[in-house]
XYZ file of C-alpha atoms in Angstrom:
117
model
C 9.923 -20.367 132.055
C 10.579 -24.244 131.897
C 13.079 -24.814 128.886
C 11.639 -28.184 128.049
C 7.992 -27.038 128.263
C 8.691 -24.451 125.650
C 6.515 -25.541 122.599
C 9.224 -25.010 120.182
C 11.557 -27.741 121.866
C 8.304 -30.062 121.932
C 7.822 -29.124 118.325
C 11.476 -30.157 117.442
C 11.634 -33.171 119.562
C 8.480 -34.507 117.730
C 10.013 -33.713 114.525
C 13.272 -35.542 115.310
C 11.479 -38.507 116.595
C 9.012 -38.798 113.575
C 12.025 -38.082 111.114
C 14.055 -41.222 113.102
C 10.947 -43.343 112.912
C 10.249 -43.222 109.243
C 13.998 -43.839 108.575
C 14.233 -46.995 111.048
C 10.811 -48.550 110.627
C 11.415 -49.865 107.234
C 14.587 -51.542 108.208
C 12.663 -53.000 111.367
C 9.596 -54.445 109.029
C 11.681 -55.661 106.183
C 14.404 -57.299 108.518
C 12.960 -60.808 107.940
C 12.200 -60.399 104.036
C 16.035 -59.036 103.314
C 16.607 -62.208 101.065
C 13.096 -61.755 99.272
C 13.593 -61.623 95.583
C 11.547 -58.323 95.306
C 13.900 -56.568 97.982
C 16.889 -57.697 96.253
C 15.551 -56.464 92.821
C 14.800 -53.004 94.167
C 18.114 -52.701 96.070
C 19.968 -53.787 92.844
C 17.878 -51.633 90.338
C 16.568 -48.485 92.350
C 19.659 -46.510 93.259
C 20.724 -46.360 89.457
C 17.304 -45.511 88.510
C 17.253 -42.675 91.018
C 20.374 -41.333 89.836
C 19.369 -41.272 86.212
C 16.387 -39.164 87.292
C 18.756 -36.662 89.128
C 20.830 -36.569 86.027
C 17.645 -35.831 83.978
C 16.396 -33.380 85.802
C 19.773 -31.696 86.573
C 20.478 -31.420 82.715
C 16.785 -30.194 81.913
C 17.599 -26.420 81.196
C 20.730 -27.746 78.989
C 21.215 -25.490 75.953
C 24.283 -25.944 73.981
C 23.364 -23.321 71.250
C 21.482 -20.014 71.310
C 20.952 -18.553 68.048
C 23.247 -20.819 66.547
C 26.061 -19.613 68.922
C 27.883 -21.713 71.659
C 26.281 -21.091 74.946
C 28.808 -19.911 77.268
C 26.167 -19.134 80.048
C 25.244 -21.157 82.711
C 22.868 -23.556 80.732
C 25.507 -24.287 78.017
C 29.011 -25.119 77.851
C 29.868 -25.072 81.507
C 27.055 -27.467 82.381
C 28.216 -29.610 79.638
C 31.826 -29.720 80.926
C 31.027 -30.434 84.487
C 28.643 -33.207 83.460
C 31.640 -34.732 81.392
C 33.840 -34.088 84.260
C 31.470 -35.878 86.480
C 31.208 -38.945 84.177
C 35.045 -39.210 83.425
C 35.529 -39.047 87.304
C 33.114 -41.653 88.296
C 34.312 -44.040 85.797
C 37.606 -43.604 86.808
C 37.480 -43.453 90.413
C 33.972 -45.403 91.452
C 33.684 -42.639 94.050
C 30.204 -40.809 93.896
C 31.086 -38.263 96.568
C 34.452 -37.295 94.665
C 32.973 -36.872 91.394
C 29.694 -34.802 92.691
C 31.905 -32.653 94.549
C 34.336 -31.916 91.826
C 31.992 -31.860 89.264
C 29.899 -29.098 91.385
C 32.923 -27.147 92.169
C 34.287 -26.748 88.127
C 30.586 -25.770 87.600
C 30.171 -23.144 90.025
C 33.841 -21.747 89.015
C 33.195 -21.854 85.283
C 29.734 -20.035 85.955
C 31.405 -17.485 88.203
C 34.271 -16.785 86.049
C 32.620 -16.488 82.936
C 30.619 -13.415 84.561
C 27.285 -14.818 83.308
C 25.379 -15.749 86.604
């Protein structure tokens, strides 16, 4: 059987082309509008808004106390410490990748070492 005629390869190629098109078309369509006030406004305020939504979503299960006891489980103190670490690292280094990676690593280490997972 011809490998290029295999329906799986055609599906993969179609998905790859569709994904590429959805990433490229907005840049092509808005190339002449790059200095438009709306585009500049969205470019300035949309990234922090999306990050805030992600932070709220990530901390949605945060429970510092359970039955008036400090929650050392995965939704308690480790989540609080990791969020604090991410905040401090980002304010200090201004590197989102470093902050997220170290915060995630610290959270996972605390949860795994506490034995509550």
